[in-house]
Amino acid sequence: MRPTRLDSLFMPVSALPGIGPKIAKLLSGLLTGTQEREARVVDLLMHAPSSVIDRRLRPGIARAPDGAIVTLELVIDEHRPPPRNSRAPYKILAHDESGIIELVFFRARGDFLARTLPLGEMRLVSGKVEWFNERAQMVHPDYVVSPEDAQGLPAVEPVYPLTAGLSPKTLRKAMKAALKLLPTLPEWQDGAFVQQQRFASFTEALHALHYPETAEDGALEGKARQRLAYDEFLANQLALALVRASIRDHGGISRPGTGDLRQKILAALPFELTEAQNTALDEIGADLASDKKMLRLLQGDVGAGKTIVALMAMAQVAESGGQSALMAPTDILARQHYASMLPLCEAAGLRIAVLSGKDTAKTKREIGAALASGEIDVIVGTHALFQSTVEFALLGLVVVDEQHRFGVHQRLALSQKGQGVDVLVMTATPIPRTLVLSYFGDMDVSRLLGKPAGRQPIKTVSVSLDRIGEIVGRIKAAVAQGQKVYWVCPLVEESEKIDLAAAEERFGDLVHSLGPVVSLVHGRQSADEKQSAMTDFKEGRTRVLVATTVIEVGVDVPDATIIVIEHAERFGLAQLHQLRGRVGRGDGASSCVLLYKGPLSESGAARLNILRQTNDGFLIAEEDLRLRGEGELLGTRQSGTPGFRLASLEAHGDLMAAARDDARLVLANAEAQSGGAQLSGPRGEALRLLLYLFGRDAAIQLLRAG
């Protein structure tokens, strides 16, 4: 149950004075992203300003800098209304001791201006000053108040993200009412840390954010925002730590294995494992042998050899009598994992099968029966694996490929199909450390740096779309020499039909130029159509594969040496790097051509430059975080991703590690005192309030009752 002291903050925004159903709907859309659930007072308080306007500069007219926001004390001298039916502006002349200024209003009502700026009287006027022909001008001042109402003019004013139909004035009024509802809250942060950082209390920080007295109060780097960012990070890290403790505490099973199957796989490999692969295997092997549940993230750049590491882990589980499931995000990728692992499994005597939603009912029944009876050691599949009808004899390990495409609930659903199931998450999207912490908590991480021996770096060039004819000519020559080429067309979800048409049109153009050596793959095709086009390309019946981004993840054609990415400026850095990784998988020299439509934006040019300069996925991920922010880095926001409201990983990333350490310490102390993950005592009770405030209350259900 949510503590009653928080009730006022969980009231709907329509309970605030002056907020009717229409404004409540607009606020809900702005604050929660949907109008279906009404926003609450706490959602409004977490709505951070995007910037602040400092109105404290009072230089007098003559000393007002051009383009600056200033506040002036003016005497109103003359009203100059425009002629009737004219579109000319209404002008008002005013002065102070230092000079004269012209106040300009477009489409304004004269009677309103006569009341607001009466002749001969003094008014405080605030807005942006511009100089024309040595005369000062202010178009549509932001504020006009009488000396008696001077307190109504904010010295420092927060500027909020808004939505159509919602005025800044309405939002500020609602915010003022919301702040009055803040109850007295205990301190949940560590006392010594608060002193060291010179943080105010949570309530004081919220007041400073929404009613700043100085520009620093409202700034992203200011102490108030830092305090609130740390609170949000702490709630996030504590929730993840509780989930982790819950997974770990519900007994793992030791699966040390005998090494027999692993030796057979190594003997069947046509290459030696890299040092990074051996290190990762040692770490995973130790986790599997321990009696605590494994929760490990295996990060490896495109082509770094994650699949073989996963297969060796699955072999260790099979040696201990358990089954493993590898879950892939797409049907193509699941079947490809199966095809690449099948010869090694056959060499080692591991029984492997593949299952997807596209299989016939009969196939699903047969595989289901073999899984339930223990006749299958390794199953590879899509989300079909966590349907309630799928049962395992003894599931010991779940390997999740491309984790960010699955929600947390799906991961947990699969790991609950067995006793003490270990979880290994694989991603080829290199995730910066701060993002690993925010998405996975203090998860154990193994990194596969470098690539297998014999792989050559990919040469990357960017070319304007105006020169597409030249590129097609070069591809014709490459195909004549027996090379294979990917041609990627962008896919933007809002206009899937248009993009599909674009891919089909490009396919038609290339067939016309190159002949019948071109095949097409896109998301609207059936699994069989996709598989057929991929097989034709893989086996060399076609030489050019035109595709939308369905080929982004895990398509493996080692002798493909060229990839052309059309409209490269539309893709994010991580996605471009993923696509580029489709080539350079064999021992031939490979190229990536980024076709862009100019003129490029500043960030578009920066993205293409970084890609030309480096093949290092981790460096690219750090740059992507800097350029685009965490919201976009892992593709669209997926279920189970944090979506911070007050914290920014770019501005406050250094606080994340401190929050992680604090959360870890809180739970370690709780374990030491009570033998379970509890939040008790004064600080524990305060931390429960924090979890509710930041919407992480689902984690509270994982606390041991006691």
XYZ file of C-alpha atoms in Angstrom:
706
model
C 0.000 0.000 0.000
C 1.181 3.491 -0.844
C 1.876 5.539 2.330
C -1.026 7.932 3.057
C 1.327 10.917 3.416
C 1.789 10.792 -0.397
C -1.965 10.870 -1.159
C -1.998 14.583 -2.064
C 0.686 14.006 -4.725
C -1.225 11.144 -6.363
C -4.434 13.146 -6.843
C -5.409 13.779 -10.479
C -4.325 17.190 -11.864
C -8.022 18.072 -12.318
C -8.161 18.390 -8.493
C -5.959 21.514 -8.750
C -7.794 24.895 -8.749
C -8.548 26.216 -12.254
C -7.838 22.901 -14.041
C -10.972 21.793 -15.897
C -11.412 18.616 -17.993
C -9.998 20.232 -21.169
C -6.770 21.500 -19.505
C -6.440 18.207 -17.549
C -6.486 16.334 -20.883
C -3.801 18.606 -22.360
C -1.659 18.236 -19.219
C -2.065 14.445 -19.283
C -0.883 14.282 -22.900
C 2.121 16.487 -22.078
C 3.124 14.792 -18.816
C 2.407 11.105 -19.465
C 2.436 10.872 -23.270
C -1.171 9.644 -23.303
C -4.546 11.240 -22.621
C -6.029 7.902 -21.596
C -4.687 8.091 -18.020
C -5.088 11.406 -16.225
C -1.802 12.867 -15.020
C -1.276 13.197 -11.278
C 0.099 16.067 -9.230
C 3.454 14.239 -8.893
C 3.724 14.039 -12.733
C 3.345 17.819 -12.888
C 6.025 18.384 -10.221
C 8.443 16.153 -12.172
C 7.936 18.242 -15.354
C 11.310 19.980 -15.574
C 11.901 23.364 -17.269
C 13.933 23.199 -20.488
C 15.611 26.583 -19.768
C 15.296 29.755 -17.689
C 14.877 33.417 -18.595
C 16.761 35.839 -16.352
C 14.831 39.118 -16.057
C 17.107 40.659 -13.415
C 19.012 42.835 -15.914
C 17.792 46.471 -15.455
C 20.284 48.547 -17.438
C 18.011 51.424 -18.531
C 17.072 51.930 -22.196
C 20.348 53.461 -23.414
C 22.516 50.667 -21.981
C 20.252 47.729 -22.987
C 22.293 45.270 -25.133
C 20.794 44.376 -28.528
C 18.867 41.084 -28.325
C 18.994 40.879 -24.502
C 16.041 40.206 -22.150
C 15.771 43.256 -19.877
C 13.334 44.788 -17.397
C 12.730 48.558 -17.729
C 10.883 51.170 -15.623
C 9.073 53.260 -18.244
C 6.825 56.308 -18.337
C 4.206 55.977 -21.127
C 4.352 58.996 -23.489
C 2.250 58.363 -26.600
C -0.060 55.800 -28.242
C 0.151 55.492 -32.058
C -2.668 53.222 -33.278
C -2.447 52.067 -36.925
C -4.846 53.489 -39.585
C -8.193 51.607 -39.885
C -8.048 48.292 -41.822
C -4.257 48.532 -41.898
C -1.983 45.614 -41.035
C 0.566 47.996 -39.507
C 1.434 47.416 -35.817
C 0.194 49.458 -32.848
C 3.105 51.474 -31.397
C 3.569 53.043 -27.980
C 6.386 55.467 -27.137
C 7.832 55.445 -23.618
C 10.951 56.775 -21.859
C 13.190 56.496 -18.806
C 16.025 58.783 -17.646
C 18.411 57.392 -20.254
C 16.365 57.377 -23.461
C 13.258 56.543 -25.523
C 11.857 53.135 -26.554
C 9.112 52.008 -28.935
C 6.808 49.168 -27.772
C 5.342 47.338 -30.788
C 2.155 45.200 -30.860
C 0.742 43.315 -33.855
C -3.035 42.685 -34.132
C -3.567 44.179 -30.661
C -6.773 45.740 -29.321
C -6.387 49.452 -28.645
C -8.768 49.495 -25.647
C -6.755 46.697 -23.956
C -3.447 48.557 -24.542
C -4.941 51.838 -23.273
C -5.859 50.101 -19.995
C -2.573 48.153 -19.699
C -0.238 51.054 -20.625
C -2.087 54.280 -19.609
C -0.595 57.606 -20.733
C 1.613 59.428 -18.222
C 1.869 56.463 -15.839
C 4.849 54.282 -14.933
C 5.002 50.578 -15.850
C 7.570 47.789 -15.386
C 8.056 46.252 -18.830
C 10.107 43.094 -19.489
C 11.069 41.567 -22.835
C 13.690 41.429 -25.579
C 15.243 44.732 -26.721
C 16.303 45.235 -30.363
C 17.975 48.298 -31.846
C 16.975 49.768 -35.252
C 18.576 52.977 -36.569
C 19.831 53.831 -33.064
C 16.343 53.532 -31.600
C 15.364 50.868 -29.049
C 12.344 48.685 -29.748
C 10.528 45.932 -27.867
C 8.066 43.760 -29.812
C 5.273 42.240 -27.669
C 6.778 42.609 -24.171
C 6.478 39.421 -22.063
C 5.304 41.322 -18.972
C 3.724 44.713 -18.282
C 2.954 45.406 -14.582
C 2.326 48.473 -12.434
C 4.886 49.338 -9.684
C 2.346 48.091 -7.094
C 2.192 44.654 -8.784
C 5.977 44.364 -9.223
C 6.044 41.073 -7.283
C 4.028 39.525 -10.148
C 7.075 39.891 -12.418
C 9.399 36.852 -11.997
C 13.095 37.797 -11.676
C 14.095 34.396 -13.046
C 11.453 32.540 -15.056
C 11.475 28.809 -15.917
C 10.538 27.906 -19.509
C 8.679 24.586 -19.811
C 8.094 22.235 -22.748
C 4.421 22.845 -23.687
C 1.737 21.375 -25.928
C -0.687 23.075 -28.345
C -3.493 24.804 -26.439
C -1.648 25.000 -23.091
C -0.297 28.443 -22.155
C 2.807 29.038 -19.982
C 0.612 31.073 -17.624
C -1.796 28.149 -17.056
C 1.075 25.743 -16.453
C 2.764 28.102 -13.957
C -0.504 28.547 -12.065
C -0.977 24.747 -11.861
C 2.648 24.300 -10.743
C 2.208 26.872 -7.944
C -0.863 24.986 -6.663
C 0.942 21.624 -6.941
C 3.931 22.822 -4.888
C 1.550 23.784 -2.038
C 0.496 20.103 -1.808
C 4.033 18.831 -1.123
C 3.967 17.086 2.277
C 6.858 17.112 4.739
C 9.126 14.268 3.620
C 11.998 12.569 5.491
C 15.523 12.577 3.989
C 16.189 9.372 2.030
C 19.704 10.251 0.894
C 22.783 9.380 2.913
C 23.448 12.286 5.321
C 27.202 12.485 4.658
C 26.606 12.472 0.869
C 24.050 15.315 1.139
C 26.575 17.414 3.090
C 29.445 16.604 0.736
C 27.366 17.564 -2.343
C 25.842 20.613 -0.584
C 22.344 19.419 -1.573
C 19.154 21.057 -0.317
C 16.205 18.834 0.689
C 13.966 17.254 -1.974
C 11.182 19.786 -1.277
C 13.569 22.780 -1.376
C 15.101 21.511 -4.620
C 11.655 21.232 -6.273
C 10.783 24.785 -5.170
C 14.108 26.083 -6.532
C 13.514 24.260 -9.842
C 10.040 25.690 -10.411
C 10.509 29.083 -8.704
C 14.217 29.806 -9.234
C 15.793 32.842 -7.557
C 18.954 32.655 -9.670
C 19.644 31.304 -13.177
C 21.694 28.502 -11.546
C 18.616 27.270 -9.628
C 16.867 26.274 -12.843
C 19.925 25.128 -14.816
C 20.544 21.498 -15.773
C 23.931 21.647 -13.999
C 22.550 23.572 -10.983
C 22.502 22.088 -7.470
C 18.683 21.810 -7.346
C 18.501 19.784 -10.556
C 21.516 17.660 -9.519
C 19.798 16.781 -6.233
C 16.596 15.722 -8.036
C 18.561 13.814 -10.710
C 20.359 11.879 -7.984
C 17.000 11.035 -6.356
C 15.725 9.685 -9.677
C 18.905 7.666 -10.268
C 18.728 6.297 -6.719
C 15.086 5.186 -7.191
C 16.069 3.539 -10.494
C 19.133 1.777 -9.072
C 17.359 0.654 -5.906
C 14.494 -0.833 -7.972
C 16.947 -2.666 -10.249
C 18.947 -3.882 -7.230
C 15.739 -5.241 -5.644
C 14.821 -7.061 -8.868
C 18.329 -8.469 -9.018
C 18.314 -9.531 -5.354
C 14.921 -11.186 -5.910
C 16.249 -13.119 -8.961
C 19.434 -14.113 -7.135
C 17.869 -14.972 -3.795
C 15.330 -17.380 -5.220
C 18.009 -20.049 -5.303
C 20.260 -20.736 -8.235
C 21.535 -24.193 -9.166
C 25.215 -25.056 -9.566
C 25.947 -26.307 -13.095
C 29.727 -26.853 -13.268
C 29.585 -29.311 -16.227
C 32.190 -31.934 -17.127
C 33.861 -30.114 -20.048
C 33.258 -33.045 -22.481
C 30.808 -31.336 -24.834
C 32.765 -28.073 -24.755
C 35.955 -29.899 -25.788
C 34.144 -31.457 -28.771
C 32.857 -28.027 -29.876
C 36.342 -26.474 -29.619
C 37.776 -29.372 -31.657
C 35.159 -28.794 -34.384
C 35.850 -25.028 -34.642
C 37.837 -23.979 -37.731
C 39.499 -21.183 -35.676
C 40.818 -20.527 -32.177
C 38.842 -18.447 -29.693
C 40.113 -14.926 -28.997
C 41.464 -13.924 -25.603
C 38.290 -11.865 -24.973
C 36.080 -14.880 -25.784
C 38.049 -17.102 -23.388
C 37.800 -14.462 -20.627
C 34.026 -14.172 -21.136
C 33.707 -17.984 -21.038
C 35.646 -18.132 -17.759
C 33.323 -15.495 -16.223
C 30.129 -17.191 -17.485
C 31.443 -20.646 -16.510
C 32.089 -19.465 -12.945
C 28.560 -17.942 -12.761
C 26.973 -21.209 -13.964
C 29.012 -23.264 -11.490
C 27.970 -21.030 -8.577
C 24.740 -21.691 -6.658
C 23.575 -18.084 -7.224
C 21.549 -17.214 -10.302
C 23.540 -15.728 -13.161
C 22.422 -12.362 -14.541
C 25.102 -11.325 -17.033
C 25.259 -8.971 -20.009
C 27.523 -10.080 -22.869
C 28.418 -7.019 -24.928
C 30.242 -7.619 -28.168
C 30.590 -5.455 -31.207
C 29.121 -6.696 -34.489
C 31.034 -9.838 -35.522
C 32.903 -10.219 -32.215
C 31.790 -13.865 -31.811
C 29.052 -13.756 -29.144
C 27.124 -16.752 -30.537
C 29.984 -19.220 -29.976
C 30.354 -17.950 -26.370
C 26.618 -18.528 -25.846
C 26.847 -22.032 -27.375
C 29.722 -22.974 -25.039
C 27.627 -21.795 -22.050
C 24.695 -23.903 -23.286
C 27.031 -26.908 -23.636
C 28.115 -26.482 -19.977
C 24.445 -26.532 -18.912
C 23.817 -29.668 -21.045
C 26.840 -31.359 -19.402
C 25.057 -30.755 -16.064
C 21.810 -32.283 -17.385
C 19.961 -29.017 -18.128
C 18.323 -27.450 -21.196
C 18.973 -23.998 -22.726
C 16.810 -21.573 -24.724
C 18.176 -18.880 -27.041
C 15.629 -16.156 -27.725
C 16.082 -13.955 -30.823
C 13.996 -10.903 -31.819
C 13.163 -12.020 -35.387
C 12.375 -15.235 -37.199
C 15.257 -14.678 -39.666
C 17.746 -14.246 -36.824
C 16.453 -17.287 -34.902
C 16.843 -19.528 -37.962
C 20.263 -18.076 -38.677
C 21.495 -18.785 -35.117
C 20.155 -22.318 -35.547
C 21.920 -22.792 -38.921
C 25.261 -21.489 -37.571
C 25.124 -23.656 -34.411
C 23.759 -26.869 -35.974
C 27.090 -28.295 -37.338
C 28.863 -27.628 -34.006
C 25.997 -29.173 -32.027
C 26.035 -32.252 -34.280
C 29.815 -32.581 -33.809
C 29.385 -32.450 -30.015
C 26.234 -34.585 -29.818
C 24.043 -31.694 -28.600
C 20.387 -31.998 -29.634
C 19.206 -28.635 -31.067
C 15.856 -27.446 -32.537
C 14.307 -24.167 -33.732
C 10.780 -22.900 -32.962
C 8.960 -19.745 -34.084
C 5.424 -18.404 -34.287
C 5.451 -19.132 -38.032
C 5.783 -22.930 -37.555
C 2.799 -25.219 -38.219
C 0.712 -26.455 -35.300
C 2.036 -29.989 -35.886
C 5.717 -28.843 -35.734
C 5.008 -26.842 -32.569
C 3.362 -29.902 -30.941
C 6.255 -32.200 -31.843
C 8.934 -29.777 -30.610
C 6.871 -29.060 -27.482
C 6.688 -32.771 -26.668
C 10.454 -33.247 -27.254
C 11.232 -30.262 -24.966
C 8.934 -31.528 -22.222
C 10.474 -35.021 -22.351
C 14.068 -33.704 -22.328
C 14.949 -34.945 -25.833
C 16.117 -31.441 -26.845
C 19.154 -29.827 -25.167
C 19.087 -26.444 -26.961
C 16.027 -24.656 -28.378
C 16.385 -21.528 -30.517
C 13.337 -19.343 -31.137
C 11.457 -16.049 -31.073
C 8.958 -14.809 -28.452
C 6.973 -18.015 -29.244
C 9.230 -19.627 -26.589
C 7.502 -17.925 -23.682
C 3.962 -18.905 -24.576
C 2.345 -20.760 -21.698
C 2.029 -23.974 -23.757
C 5.832 -24.365 -24.078
C 7.180 -26.536 -21.249
C 10.727 -27.697 -20.505
C 11.949 -30.832 -18.783
C 14.767 -28.958 -17.009
C 15.418 -25.400 -18.262
C 18.730 -24.163 -16.874
C 19.832 -21.229 -19.062
C 18.059 -18.510 -21.036
C 20.141 -16.566 -23.564
C 18.433 -13.379 -24.799
C 19.834 -11.871 -27.998
C 19.434 -8.132 -28.655
C 17.978 -7.543 -25.193
C 16.587 -4.047 -25.807
C 13.994 -5.490 -28.188
C 12.422 -7.482 -25.339
C 10.708 -6.057 -22.282
C 11.767 -7.051 -18.773
C 8.497 -9.012 -18.378
C 9.298 -11.243 -21.360
C 12.761 -12.021 -19.952
C 11.270 -12.933 -16.588
C 8.476 -15.015 -18.202
C 11.047 -17.236 -19.895
C 13.321 -17.536 -16.856
C 10.314 -18.668 -14.768
C 9.898 -21.786 -16.940
C 12.494 -23.625 -14.887
C 14.122 -23.923 -11.467
C 16.952 -21.486 -10.686
C 17.279 -20.443 -14.358
C 20.452 -18.523 -15.261
C 20.106 -15.547 -17.637
C 22.662 -14.372 -20.224
C 21.760 -11.254 -22.198
C 23.642 -10.563 -25.459
C 23.770 -7.301 -27.372
C 25.689 -6.104 -30.413
C 24.572 -2.545 -29.674
C 27.575 -1.354 -27.642
C 26.031 0.376 -24.641
C 27.982 3.039 -22.713
C 28.606 2.264 -19.041
C 26.081 4.851 -17.780
C 23.372 3.298 -19.943
C 24.231 -0.232 -18.819
C 23.679 0.990 -15.262
C 20.390 2.732 -16.012
C 18.892 -0.120 -18.052
C 20.311 -3.187 -16.307
C 21.444 -1.975 -12.888
C 24.651 -3.375 -11.532
C 24.495 -6.368 -13.859
C 27.676 -8.345 -14.399
C 29.115 -7.370 -17.776
C 31.429 -9.316 -20.082
C 32.790 -7.365 -23.039
C 34.127 -8.916 -26.232
C 36.545 -6.264 -27.407
C 38.201 -6.736 -30.799
C 37.183 -9.147 -33.547
C 38.182 -12.706 -34.515
C 41.505 -13.117 -36.338
C 41.541 -12.479 -40.086
C 38.754 -9.853 -40.072
C 39.732 -6.677 -41.938
C 38.551 -3.163 -41.027
C 35.710 -1.827 -43.186
C 36.464 1.211 -45.351
C 33.646 3.754 -44.963
C 32.884 6.633 -47.356
C 30.025 9.136 -47.538
C 28.657 10.176 -50.935
C 25.884 12.603 -51.916
C 22.765 11.006 -53.443
C 23.385 13.191 -56.539
C 26.178 10.724 -57.436
C 23.998 7.596 -57.199
C 24.601 6.764 -60.905
C 28.340 6.572 -60.219
C 27.757 4.198 -57.260
C 25.493 1.914 -59.351
C 28.266 1.804 -62.007
C 30.824 0.699 -59.372
C 28.464 -1.960 -58.046
C 27.977 -3.313 -61.556
C 31.774 -3.734 -61.812
C 31.951 -5.357 -58.328
C 29.156 -7.834 -59.181
C 30.984 -8.705 -62.418
C 33.988 -9.672 -60.231
C 31.736 -11.965 -58.148
C 31.226 -9.694 -55.106
C 27.993 -9.553 -53.051
C 26.297 -6.261 -52.126
C 23.641 -5.139 -49.607
C 21.573 -2.072 -50.543
C 19.673 -0.744 -47.524
C 16.652 1.580 -47.857
C 15.477 3.421 -44.747
C 12.260 2.440 -42.991
C 10.471 5.123 -40.975
C 7.521 3.653 -39.095
C 5.113 6.551 -39.705
C 5.330 6.130 -43.467
C 5.889 2.414 -43.892
C 3.945 2.314 -47.193
C 5.970 5.168 -48.708
C 9.232 3.543 -47.620
C 8.148 0.168 -48.942
C 7.380 1.853 -52.259
C 10.853 3.458 -52.148
C 12.517 0.062 -51.555
C 10.503 -1.529 -54.384
C 11.355 1.360 -56.710
C 15.085 1.063 -55.891
C 14.810 -2.702 -56.499
C 13.257 -2.015 -59.933
C 15.981 0.522 -60.808
C 18.777 -1.879 -59.849
C 17.224 -4.806 -61.769
C 17.033 -2.479 -64.790
C 20.736 -1.502 -64.382
C 22.240 -4.810 -63.209
C 19.920 -7.518 -64.547
C 18.256 -10.407 -62.651
C 20.961 -10.608 -59.952
C 18.953 -8.508 -57.464
C 16.574 -9.759 -54.734
C 14.356 -7.826 -52.289
C 13.618 -8.302 -48.557
C 11.202 -6.158 -46.515
C 9.059 -6.375 -43.375
C 5.740 -6.937 -45.164
C 6.884 -10.238 -46.743
C 5.998 -13.611 -45.253
C 8.736 -15.528 -43.419
C 9.061 -17.899 -46.392
C 9.475 -15.037 -48.887
C 12.157 -13.441 -46.705
C 13.933 -16.748 -46.183
C 13.863 -17.509 -49.908
C 15.363 -14.109 -50.837
C 18.040 -14.476 -48.130
C 18.931 -18.016 -49.285
C 19.238 -16.887 -52.927
C 21.636 -14.159 -51.805
C 23.591 -16.385 -49.430
C 24.044 -19.132 -52.033
C 24.981 -16.703 -54.808
C 21.938 -17.060 -57.069
C 21.538 -13.294 -56.576
C 24.386 -10.885 -55.932
C 22.607 -7.742 -54.670
C 20.110 -7.759 -51.785
C 17.862 -4.687 -51.554
C 16.445 -4.543 -48.021
C 14.754 -2.324 -45.467
C 16.342 -2.468 -42.016
C 15.109 -6.058 -41.429
C 18.742 -7.018 -42.132
C 20.032 -4.820 -39.293
C 20.425 -7.575 -36.735
C 22.423 -10.715 -37.220
C 22.212 -11.515 -40.941
C 25.368 -13.480 -41.697
C 26.699 -13.741 -45.266
C 30.516 -13.910 -44.834
C 31.308 -13.239 -48.511
C 29.230 -10.005 -48.728
C 31.803 -7.204 -49.052
C 29.875 -4.001 -49.910
C 26.952 -2.306 -48.164
C 25.237 0.823 -49.510
C 23.048 2.662 -46.972
C 20.632 5.035 -48.674
C 19.553 8.214 -46.813
C 22.205 7.493 -44.159
C 21.351 10.854 -42.531
C 18.019 9.362 -41.358
C 19.693 6.676 -39.203
C 21.203 6.941 -35.739
C 24.896 6.212 -35.220
C 24.388 2.880 -33.440
C 22.055 1.687 -36.185
C 24.480 2.729 -38.950
C 27.252 0.853 -37.125
C 24.995 -2.228 -36.820
C 24.188 -2.135 -40.543
C 27.835 -1.655 -41.489
C 28.596 -4.843 -39.509
C 26.748 -6.910 -42.105
C 29.963 -6.784 -44.186
C 33.581 -7.435 -43.128
C 32.643 -10.900 -41.797
C 34.989 -12.870 -44.063
C 38.646 -12.324 -44.954
C 37.947 -10.040 -47.966
C 38.376 -6.242 -47.891
C 34.953 -4.607 -47.336
C 33.377 -1.190 -47.957
C 30.432 0.761 -46.599
C 28.932 3.583 -48.712
C 26.794 6.133 -46.832
C 24.500 7.838 -49.372
C 23.127 11.093 -47.950
C 20.767 13.791 -49.153
C 22.279 17.239 -48.600
C 22.388 19.711 -47.046
C 23.235 17.792 -43.850
C 22.328 19.120 -40.395
C 25.210 19.674 -37.973
C 24.464 16.459 -36.045
C 23.911 14.530 -39.306
C 27.341 15.571 -40.563
C 28.884 14.711 -37.165
C 27.344 11.195 -37.252
C 28.692 10.401 -40.726
C 32.145 11.793 -39.794
C 32.442 9.599 -36.685
C 31.511 6.551 -38.737
C 34.171 7.330 -41.334
C 36.816 7.788 -38.634
C 36.299 4.653 -36.512
C 35.095 1.029 -36.513
C 35.064 0.890 -32.681
C 31.468 0.266 -31.624
C 31.993 1.362 -28.008
C 33.495 4.695 -29.072
C 30.573 5.133 -31.481
C 28.058 4.400 -28.704
C 29.608 7.039 -26.410
C 29.436 9.593 -29.264
C 25.836 8.602 -30.025
C 24.902 9.209 -26.386
C 26.562 12.641 -26.550
C 24.853 13.590 -29.834
C 21.381 12.207 -29.317
C 20.771 11.441 -25.661
C 19.670 8.227 -24.001
C 16.065 8.242 -25.233
C 16.958 7.387 -28.784
C 20.140 5.414 -28.315
C 18.540 2.018 -27.947
C 16.047 2.628 -30.733
C 12.505 3.571 -29.743
C 11.690 3.518 -26.038
C 10.840 -0.111 -25.226
C 8.812 -1.522 -22.356
C 11.039 -1.718 -19.318
C 13.303 1.208 -20.218
C 13.747 3.939 -17.634
C 12.884 7.205 -19.457
C 14.240 9.657 -16.862
C 12.240 12.858 -16.278
C 14.557 14.993 -14.147
C 17.901 13.270 -14.711
C 19.935 13.548 -17.894
C 22.625 10.940 -18.532
C 24.688 13.512 -20.453
C 24.607 16.135 -17.674
C 24.358 13.912 -14.588
C 25.966 10.623 -15.694
C 28.663 10.895 -13.002
C 25.967 10.655 -10.292
C 24.721 7.296 -11.626
C 27.658 5.279 -10.246
C 27.252 6.945 -6.818
C 23.532 6.028 -6.831
C 24.404 2.445 -7.799
C 26.913 2.176 -4.899
C 24.407 3.691 -2.473
C 21.637 1.259 -3.537
C 24.036 -1.671 -3.230
C 25.076 -0.565 0.276
C 21.442 -0.129 1.404
C 20.597 -3.699 0.398
C 23.859 -5.140 1.748
C 23.091 -3.569 5.165
C 19.517 -4.898 5.017
C 20.808 -8.397 4.170
C 23.323 -8.245 7.039
C 20.692 -7.179 9.570
C 17.744 -9.348 8.544
C 19.005 -11.913 6.045
C 16.717 -10.568 3.292
C 16.178 -7.608 0.969
C 14.251 -5.327 3.324
C 13.870 -1.587 3.610
C 13.355 -1.040 7.315
C 14.337 1.582 9.867
C 13.978 5.378 9.275
C 16.052 5.457 6.086
C 14.365 2.322 4.715
C 10.917 3.845 5.235
C 12.074 7.057 3.522
C 13.448 5.068 0.563
C 10.056 3.389 0.116
C 8.565 6.895 -0.330
C 11.253 7.638 -2.933
C 10.345 4.508 -4.946
C 6.664 5.534 -5.005
C 7.454 9.127 -5.993
C 9.490 8.051 -9.019
C 7.092 5.311 -10.138
C 9.376 2.426 -9.175
C 6.911 0.995 -6.667
C 6.647 -2.354 -8.519
C 10.023 -3.151 -6.898
C 8.483 -2.796 -3.413
C 6.459 -5.980 -4.062
C 9.785 -7.844 -4.277
C 10.753 -6.926 -0.718
C 10.740 -9.851 1.672
C 7.825 -9.508 4.059
C 9.145 -9.136 7.587
